[in-house]
PDB file of C-alpha atoms in Angstrom:
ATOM      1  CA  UNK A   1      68.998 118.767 142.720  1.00 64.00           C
ATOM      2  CA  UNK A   2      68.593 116.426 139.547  1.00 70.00           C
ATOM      3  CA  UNK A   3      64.990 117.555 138.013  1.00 90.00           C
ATOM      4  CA  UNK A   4      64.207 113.507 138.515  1.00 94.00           C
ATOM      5  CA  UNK A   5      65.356 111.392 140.809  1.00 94.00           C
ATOM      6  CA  UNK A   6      65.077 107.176 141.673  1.00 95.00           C
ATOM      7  CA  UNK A   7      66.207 105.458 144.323  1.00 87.00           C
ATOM      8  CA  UNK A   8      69.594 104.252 143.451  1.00 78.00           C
ATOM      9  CA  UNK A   9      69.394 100.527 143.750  1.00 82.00           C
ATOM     10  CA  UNK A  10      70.775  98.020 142.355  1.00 94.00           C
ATOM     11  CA  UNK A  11      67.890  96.536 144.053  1.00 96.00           C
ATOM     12  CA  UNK A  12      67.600  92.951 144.825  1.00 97.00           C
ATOM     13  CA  UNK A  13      64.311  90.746 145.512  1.00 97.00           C
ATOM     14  CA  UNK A  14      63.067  87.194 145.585  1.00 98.00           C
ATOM     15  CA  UNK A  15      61.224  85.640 143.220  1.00 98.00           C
ATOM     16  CA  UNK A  16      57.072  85.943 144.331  1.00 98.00           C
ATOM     17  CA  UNK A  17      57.781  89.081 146.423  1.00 98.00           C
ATOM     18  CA  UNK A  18      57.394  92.497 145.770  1.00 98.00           C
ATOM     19  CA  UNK A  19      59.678  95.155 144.549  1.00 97.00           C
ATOM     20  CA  UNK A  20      59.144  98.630 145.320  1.00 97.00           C
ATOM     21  CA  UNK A  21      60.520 101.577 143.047  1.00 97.00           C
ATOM     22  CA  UNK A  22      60.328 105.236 143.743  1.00 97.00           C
ATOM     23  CA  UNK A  23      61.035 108.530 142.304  1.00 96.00           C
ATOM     24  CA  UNK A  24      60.901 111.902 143.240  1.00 96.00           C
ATOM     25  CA  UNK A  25      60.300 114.942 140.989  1.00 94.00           C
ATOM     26  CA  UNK A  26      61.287 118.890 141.219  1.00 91.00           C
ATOM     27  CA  UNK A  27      58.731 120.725 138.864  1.00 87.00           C
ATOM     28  CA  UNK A  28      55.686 121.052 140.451  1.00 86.00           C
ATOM     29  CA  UNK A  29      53.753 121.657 137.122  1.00 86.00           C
ATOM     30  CA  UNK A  30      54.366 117.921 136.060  1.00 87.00           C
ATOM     31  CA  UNK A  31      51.170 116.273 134.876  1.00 85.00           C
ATOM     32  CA  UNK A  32      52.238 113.383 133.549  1.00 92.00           C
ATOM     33  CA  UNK A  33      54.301 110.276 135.048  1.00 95.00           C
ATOM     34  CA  UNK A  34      55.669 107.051 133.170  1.00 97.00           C
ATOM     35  CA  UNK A  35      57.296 103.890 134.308  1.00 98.00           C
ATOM     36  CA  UNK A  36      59.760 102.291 131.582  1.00 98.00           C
ATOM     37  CA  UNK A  37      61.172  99.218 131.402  1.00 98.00           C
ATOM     38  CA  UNK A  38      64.522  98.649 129.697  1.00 97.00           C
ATOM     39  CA  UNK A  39      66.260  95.611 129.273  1.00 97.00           C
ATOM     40  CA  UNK A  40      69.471  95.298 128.499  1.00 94.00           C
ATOM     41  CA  UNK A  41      70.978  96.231 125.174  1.00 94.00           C
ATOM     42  CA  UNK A  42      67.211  96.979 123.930  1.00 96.00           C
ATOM     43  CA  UNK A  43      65.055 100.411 124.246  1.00 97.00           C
ATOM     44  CA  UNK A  44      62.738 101.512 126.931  1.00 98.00           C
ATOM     45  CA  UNK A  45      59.234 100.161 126.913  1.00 98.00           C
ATOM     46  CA  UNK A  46      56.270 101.697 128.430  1.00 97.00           C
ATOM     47  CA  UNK A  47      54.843  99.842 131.531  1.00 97.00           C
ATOM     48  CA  UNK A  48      52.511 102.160 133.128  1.00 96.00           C
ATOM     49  CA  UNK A  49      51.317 105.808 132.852  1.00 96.00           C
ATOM     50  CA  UNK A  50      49.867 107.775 135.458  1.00 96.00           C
ATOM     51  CA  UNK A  51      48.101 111.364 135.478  1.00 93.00           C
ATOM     52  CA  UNK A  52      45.981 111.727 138.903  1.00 93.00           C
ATOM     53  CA  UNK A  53      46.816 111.188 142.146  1.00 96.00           C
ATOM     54  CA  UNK A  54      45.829 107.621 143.861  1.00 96.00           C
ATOM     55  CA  UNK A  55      47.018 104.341 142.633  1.00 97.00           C
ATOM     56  CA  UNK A  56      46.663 102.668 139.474  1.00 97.00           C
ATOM     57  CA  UNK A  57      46.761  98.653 138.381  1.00 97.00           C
ATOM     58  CA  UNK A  58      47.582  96.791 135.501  1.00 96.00           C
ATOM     59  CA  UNK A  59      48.110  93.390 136.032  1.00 97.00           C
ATOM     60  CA  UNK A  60      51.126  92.638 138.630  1.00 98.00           C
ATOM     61  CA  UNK A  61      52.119  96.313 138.027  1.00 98.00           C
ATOM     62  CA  UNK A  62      50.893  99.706 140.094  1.00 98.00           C
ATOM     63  CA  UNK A  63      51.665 102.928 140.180  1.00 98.00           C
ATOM     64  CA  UNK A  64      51.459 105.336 142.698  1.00 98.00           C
ATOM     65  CA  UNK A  65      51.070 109.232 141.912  1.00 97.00           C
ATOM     66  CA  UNK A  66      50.974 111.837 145.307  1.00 96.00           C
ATOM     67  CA  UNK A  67      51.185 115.326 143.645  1.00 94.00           C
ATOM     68  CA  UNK A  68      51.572 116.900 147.094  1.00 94.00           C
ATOM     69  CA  UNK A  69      54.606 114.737 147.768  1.00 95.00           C
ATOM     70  CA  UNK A  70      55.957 115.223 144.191  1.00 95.00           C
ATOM     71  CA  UNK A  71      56.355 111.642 144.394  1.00 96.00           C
ATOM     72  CA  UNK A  72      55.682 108.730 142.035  1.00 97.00           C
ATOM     73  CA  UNK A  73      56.135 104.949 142.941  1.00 97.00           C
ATOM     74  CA  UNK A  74      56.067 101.693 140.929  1.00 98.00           C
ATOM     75  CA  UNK A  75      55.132  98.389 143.009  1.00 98.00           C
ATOM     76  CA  UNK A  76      55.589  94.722 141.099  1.00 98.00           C
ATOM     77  CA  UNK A  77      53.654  91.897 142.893  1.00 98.00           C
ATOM     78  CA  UNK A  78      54.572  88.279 142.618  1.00 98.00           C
ATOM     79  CA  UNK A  79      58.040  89.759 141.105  1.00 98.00           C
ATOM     80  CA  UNK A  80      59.527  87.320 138.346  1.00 98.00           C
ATOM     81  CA  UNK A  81      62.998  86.704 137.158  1.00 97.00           C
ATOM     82  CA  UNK A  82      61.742  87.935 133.614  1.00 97.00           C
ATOM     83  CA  UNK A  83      61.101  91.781 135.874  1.00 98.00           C
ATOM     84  CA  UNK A  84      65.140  91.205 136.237  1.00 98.00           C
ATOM     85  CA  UNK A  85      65.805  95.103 134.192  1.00 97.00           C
ATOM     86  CA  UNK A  86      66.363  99.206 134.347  1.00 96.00           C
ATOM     87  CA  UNK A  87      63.508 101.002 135.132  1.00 97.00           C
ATOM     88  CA  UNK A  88      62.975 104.167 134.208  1.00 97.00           C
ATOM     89  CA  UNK A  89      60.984 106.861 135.860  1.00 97.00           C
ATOM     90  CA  UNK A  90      59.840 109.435 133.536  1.00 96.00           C
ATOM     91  CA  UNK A  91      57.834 112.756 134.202  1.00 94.00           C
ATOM     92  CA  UNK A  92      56.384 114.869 131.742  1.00 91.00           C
ATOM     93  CA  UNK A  93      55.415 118.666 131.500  1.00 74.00           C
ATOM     94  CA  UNK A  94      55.932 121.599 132.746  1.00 65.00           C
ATOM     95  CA  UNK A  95      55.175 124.346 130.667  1.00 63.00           C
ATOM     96  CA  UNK A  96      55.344 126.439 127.337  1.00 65.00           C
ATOM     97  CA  UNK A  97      57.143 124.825 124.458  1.00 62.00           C
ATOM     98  CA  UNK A  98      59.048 122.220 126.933  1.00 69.00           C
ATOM     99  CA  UNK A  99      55.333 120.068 127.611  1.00 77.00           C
ATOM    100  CA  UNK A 100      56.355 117.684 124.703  1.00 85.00           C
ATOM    101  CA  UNK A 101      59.337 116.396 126.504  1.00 90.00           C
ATOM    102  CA  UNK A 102      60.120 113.344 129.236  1.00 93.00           C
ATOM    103  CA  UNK A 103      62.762 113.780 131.328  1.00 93.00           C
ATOM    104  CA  UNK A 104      64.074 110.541 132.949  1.00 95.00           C
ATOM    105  CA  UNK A 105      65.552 109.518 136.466  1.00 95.00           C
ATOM    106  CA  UNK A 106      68.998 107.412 136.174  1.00 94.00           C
ATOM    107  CA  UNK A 107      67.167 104.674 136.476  1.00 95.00           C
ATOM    108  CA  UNK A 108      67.067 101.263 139.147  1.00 96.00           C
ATOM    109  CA  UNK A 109      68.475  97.886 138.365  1.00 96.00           C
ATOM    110  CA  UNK A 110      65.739  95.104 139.501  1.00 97.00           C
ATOM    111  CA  UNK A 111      66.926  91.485 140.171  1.00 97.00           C
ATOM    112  CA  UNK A 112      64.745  89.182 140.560  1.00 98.00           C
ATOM    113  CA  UNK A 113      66.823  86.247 141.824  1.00 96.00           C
ATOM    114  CA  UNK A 114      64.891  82.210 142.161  1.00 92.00           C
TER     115      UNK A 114
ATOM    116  CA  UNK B   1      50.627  96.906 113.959  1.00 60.00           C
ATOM    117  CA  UNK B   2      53.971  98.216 113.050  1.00 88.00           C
ATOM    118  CA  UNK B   3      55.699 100.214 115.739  1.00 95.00           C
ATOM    119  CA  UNK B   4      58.272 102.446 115.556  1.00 98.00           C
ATOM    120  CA  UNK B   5      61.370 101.852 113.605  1.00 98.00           C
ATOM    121  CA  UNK B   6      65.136 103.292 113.101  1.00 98.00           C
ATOM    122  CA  UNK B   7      67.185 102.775 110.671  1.00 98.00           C
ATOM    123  CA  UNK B   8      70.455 102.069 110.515  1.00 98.00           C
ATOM    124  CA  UNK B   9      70.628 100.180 113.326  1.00 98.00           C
ATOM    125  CA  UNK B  10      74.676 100.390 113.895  1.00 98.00           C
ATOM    126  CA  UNK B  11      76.155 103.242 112.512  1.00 98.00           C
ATOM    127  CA  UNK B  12      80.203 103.135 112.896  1.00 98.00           C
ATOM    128  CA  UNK B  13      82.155 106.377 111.528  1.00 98.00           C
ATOM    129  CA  UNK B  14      85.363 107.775 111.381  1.00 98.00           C
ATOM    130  CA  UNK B  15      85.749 111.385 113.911  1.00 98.00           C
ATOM    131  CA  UNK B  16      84.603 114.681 111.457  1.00 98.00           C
ATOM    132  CA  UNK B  17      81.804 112.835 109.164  1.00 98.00           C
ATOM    133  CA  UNK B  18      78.600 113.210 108.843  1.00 98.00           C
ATOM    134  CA  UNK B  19      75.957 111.146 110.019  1.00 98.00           C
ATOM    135  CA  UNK B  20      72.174 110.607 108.988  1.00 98.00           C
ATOM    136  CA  UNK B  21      69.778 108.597 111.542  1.00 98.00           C
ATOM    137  CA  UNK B  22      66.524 108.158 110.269  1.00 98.00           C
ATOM    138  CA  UNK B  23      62.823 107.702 112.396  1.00 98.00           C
ATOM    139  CA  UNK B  24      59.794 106.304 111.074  1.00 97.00           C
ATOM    140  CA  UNK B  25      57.064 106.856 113.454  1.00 97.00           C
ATOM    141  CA  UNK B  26      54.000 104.624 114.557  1.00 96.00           C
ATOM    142  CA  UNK B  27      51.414 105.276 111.652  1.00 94.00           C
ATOM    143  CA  UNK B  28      49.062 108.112 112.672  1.00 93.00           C
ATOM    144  CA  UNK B  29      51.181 109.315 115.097  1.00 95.00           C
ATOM    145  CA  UNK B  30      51.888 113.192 115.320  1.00 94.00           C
ATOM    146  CA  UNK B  31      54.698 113.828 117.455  1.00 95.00           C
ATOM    147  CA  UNK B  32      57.782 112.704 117.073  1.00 97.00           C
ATOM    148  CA  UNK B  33      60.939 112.445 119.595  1.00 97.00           C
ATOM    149  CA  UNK B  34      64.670 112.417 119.825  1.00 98.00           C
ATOM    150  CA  UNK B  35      66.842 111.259 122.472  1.00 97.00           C
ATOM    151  CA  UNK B  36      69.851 110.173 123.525  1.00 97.00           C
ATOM    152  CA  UNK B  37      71.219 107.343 125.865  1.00 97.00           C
ATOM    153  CA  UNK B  38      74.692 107.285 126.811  1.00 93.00           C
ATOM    154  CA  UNK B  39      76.757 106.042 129.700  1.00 83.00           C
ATOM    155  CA  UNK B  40      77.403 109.185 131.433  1.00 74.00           C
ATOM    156  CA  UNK B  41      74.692 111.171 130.587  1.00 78.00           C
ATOM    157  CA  UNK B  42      71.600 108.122 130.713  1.00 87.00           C
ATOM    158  CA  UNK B  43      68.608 109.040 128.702  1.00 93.00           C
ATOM    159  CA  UNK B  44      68.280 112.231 127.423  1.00 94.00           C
ATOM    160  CA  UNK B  45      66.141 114.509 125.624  1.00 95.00           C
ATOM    161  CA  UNK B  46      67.068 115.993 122.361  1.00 96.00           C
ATOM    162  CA  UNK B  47      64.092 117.630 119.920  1.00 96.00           C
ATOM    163  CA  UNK B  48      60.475 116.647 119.567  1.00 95.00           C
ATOM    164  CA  UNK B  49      58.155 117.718 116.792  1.00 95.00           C
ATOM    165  CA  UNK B  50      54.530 118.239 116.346  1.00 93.00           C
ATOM    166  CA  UNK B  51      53.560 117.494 112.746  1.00 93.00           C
ATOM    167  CA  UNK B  52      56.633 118.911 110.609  1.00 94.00           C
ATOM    168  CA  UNK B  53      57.353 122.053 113.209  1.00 94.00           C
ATOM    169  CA  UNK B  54      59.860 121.709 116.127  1.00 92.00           C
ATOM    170  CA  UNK B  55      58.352 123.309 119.496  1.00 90.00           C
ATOM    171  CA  UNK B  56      61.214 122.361 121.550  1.00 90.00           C
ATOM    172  CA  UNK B  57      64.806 122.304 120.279  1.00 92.00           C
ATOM    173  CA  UNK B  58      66.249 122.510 123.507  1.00 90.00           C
ATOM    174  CA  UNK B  59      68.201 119.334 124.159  1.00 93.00           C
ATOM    175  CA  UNK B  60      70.501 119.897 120.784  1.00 96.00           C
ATOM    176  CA  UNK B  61      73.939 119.847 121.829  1.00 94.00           C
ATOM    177  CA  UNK B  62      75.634 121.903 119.450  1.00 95.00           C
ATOM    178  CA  UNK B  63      74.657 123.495 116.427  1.00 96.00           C
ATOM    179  CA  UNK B  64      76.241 120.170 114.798  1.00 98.00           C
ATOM    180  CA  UNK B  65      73.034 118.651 115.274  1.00 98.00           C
ATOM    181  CA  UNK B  66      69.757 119.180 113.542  1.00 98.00           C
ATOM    182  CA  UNK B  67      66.522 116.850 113.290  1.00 98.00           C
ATOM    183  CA  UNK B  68      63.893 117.358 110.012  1.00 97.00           C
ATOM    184  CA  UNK B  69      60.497 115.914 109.579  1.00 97.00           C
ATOM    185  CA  UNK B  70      58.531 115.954 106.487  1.00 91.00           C
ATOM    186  CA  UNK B  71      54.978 115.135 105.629  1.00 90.00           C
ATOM    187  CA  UNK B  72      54.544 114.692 109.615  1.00 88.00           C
ATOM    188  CA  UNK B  73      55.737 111.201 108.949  1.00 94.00           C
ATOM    189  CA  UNK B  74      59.571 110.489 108.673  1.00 97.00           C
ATOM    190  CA  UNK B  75      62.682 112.698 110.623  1.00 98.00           C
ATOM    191  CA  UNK B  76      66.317 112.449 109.956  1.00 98.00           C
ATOM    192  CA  UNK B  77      68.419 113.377 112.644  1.00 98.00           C
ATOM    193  CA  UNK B  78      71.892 114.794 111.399  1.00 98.00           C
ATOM    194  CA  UNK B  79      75.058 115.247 113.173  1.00 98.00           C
ATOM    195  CA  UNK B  80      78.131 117.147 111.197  1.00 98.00           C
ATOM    196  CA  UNK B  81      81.653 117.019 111.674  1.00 98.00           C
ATOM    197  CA  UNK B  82      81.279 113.773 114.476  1.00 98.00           C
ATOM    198  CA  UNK B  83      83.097 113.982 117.547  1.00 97.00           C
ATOM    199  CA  UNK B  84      83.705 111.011 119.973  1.00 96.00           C
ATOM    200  CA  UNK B  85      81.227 112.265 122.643  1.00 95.00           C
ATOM    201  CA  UNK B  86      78.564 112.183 120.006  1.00 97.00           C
ATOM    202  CA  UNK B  87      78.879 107.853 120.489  1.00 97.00           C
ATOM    203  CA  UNK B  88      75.396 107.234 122.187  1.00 97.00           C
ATOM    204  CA  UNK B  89      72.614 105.217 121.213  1.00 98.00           C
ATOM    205  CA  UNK B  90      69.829 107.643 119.597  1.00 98.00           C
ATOM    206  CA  UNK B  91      66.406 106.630 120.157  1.00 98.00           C
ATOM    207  CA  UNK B  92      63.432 107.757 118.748  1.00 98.00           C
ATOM    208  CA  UNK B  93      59.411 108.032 120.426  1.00 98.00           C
ATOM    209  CA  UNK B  94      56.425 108.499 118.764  1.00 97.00           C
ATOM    210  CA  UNK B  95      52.980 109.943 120.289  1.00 95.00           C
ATOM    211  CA  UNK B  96      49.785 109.820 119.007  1.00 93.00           C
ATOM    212  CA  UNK B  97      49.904 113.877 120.078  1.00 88.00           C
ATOM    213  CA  UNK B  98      51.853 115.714 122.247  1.00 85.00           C
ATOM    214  CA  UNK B  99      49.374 116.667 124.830  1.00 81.00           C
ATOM    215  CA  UNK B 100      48.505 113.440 127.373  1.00 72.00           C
ATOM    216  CA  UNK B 101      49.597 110.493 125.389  1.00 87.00           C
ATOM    217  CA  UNK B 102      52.406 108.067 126.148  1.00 94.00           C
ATOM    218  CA  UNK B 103      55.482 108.284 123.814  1.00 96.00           C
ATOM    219  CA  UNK B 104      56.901 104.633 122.736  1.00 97.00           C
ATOM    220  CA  UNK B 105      60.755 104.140 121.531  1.00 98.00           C
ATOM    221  CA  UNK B 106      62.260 102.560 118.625  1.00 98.00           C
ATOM    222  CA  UNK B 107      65.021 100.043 118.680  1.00 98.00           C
ATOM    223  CA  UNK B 108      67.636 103.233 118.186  1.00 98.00           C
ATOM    224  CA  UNK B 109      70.636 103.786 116.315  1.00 98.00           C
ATOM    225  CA  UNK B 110      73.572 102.592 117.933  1.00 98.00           C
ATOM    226  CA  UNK B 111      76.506 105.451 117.036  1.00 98.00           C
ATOM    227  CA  UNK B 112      80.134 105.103 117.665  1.00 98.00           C
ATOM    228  CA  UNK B 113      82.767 107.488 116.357  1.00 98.00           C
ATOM    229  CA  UNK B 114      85.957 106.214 116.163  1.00 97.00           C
TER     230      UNK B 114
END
């Protein structure tokens, strides 16, 4: 079982709807959960962070943390074709000298199509 | 202000050189990050460092790499002897400390070993 995992995609959605984006995690010590974005041929850049369970909005963006579940989600209202990218779930933690770390999922391809 | 940068930004070289990828972090920040991003292998983690000391070595390949930081500013990532599976892009992440604060990339170092 990969330590991170995100739903596969590619994953496809109309401009003004919303795209959902999930990942699952395996170490139950995790405190710490980010959503990157990544376009192409550039490096990952933070969306949203999340530490406690519940939901949590920034702008068209919210994450979703159940700690229970192990599961994080990332929702994107109104989606745009400027979402069109590789996101990256990334959990943090765990214990002793390893906290520093993030490990990633394999990421989902968004398109946002007009 | 100035975020964090990487220097070179394509690095080309011949199988069994040396290579030396340098970070400089976001100003003020104290922890510093290596990782790697390949095809295969997608975003992985390498070293981090808190200040000039390295808590978490782990993610080093081979003993061919190594990763410095001095004056808990710059770190220079080294690879010896290059091999063709070393071709990744290398990014770098800075934090403003280890413990509960996002980490946000550089542009990276595109590699490739010929």
């Amino acid at each position: 079982q990969k330590e991170v995992e995100q739903n596969s995609g590619p994953l496809s959605v109309p401009e003004g709807a919303i795209a959902s984006l999930n990942c699952t995690y395996s170490d139950r010590v995790s405190q710490s959960f980010f959503w990157y974005r990544q376009y192409s041929g550039k490096s990952p850049e933070l969306i949203m962070s999340i530490y406690s369970n519940g939901d949590k909005e920034d702008g068209r963006f919210t994450a979703q943390l159940n700690k229970a579940s192990q599961y994080v989600s990332l929702l994107i209202r109104d989606s745009q074709p400027s979402d069109s990218a590789t996101y990256l779930c990334a959990v943090k933690g765990g214990g002793g000298t390893s906290y520093g770390k993030l490990t990633f999922g394999q990421g989902t391809i968004l398109t946002v199509h007009p | 202000g100035a975020g964090v940068s990487q220097s070179p930004s394509n690095k080309v070289t011949e199988k069994g050189k040396d290579v030396e990828l340098r970070c400089d972090p976001i100003s003020g920040h104290t922890a510093l990050y290596w990782y790697r991003q390949s095809l295969g292998q997608g975003l992985e983690f390498l070293i981090y460092f808190q200040g000039n000391s390295a808590p978490d070595k782990s993610g080093l390949p081979s003993d061919r790499f190594s990763a410095e930081r001095t004056g808990g500013s710059v770190s220079t990532l080294t690879i010896q002897r290059t091999q063709q599976e070393d071709s990744a892009v290398y990014l770098c992440a800075s934090s403003l400390a280890v413990d509960g604060y996002e980490q946000y990339f550089g542009p990276g170092t595109r590699l490739t070993v010929t």
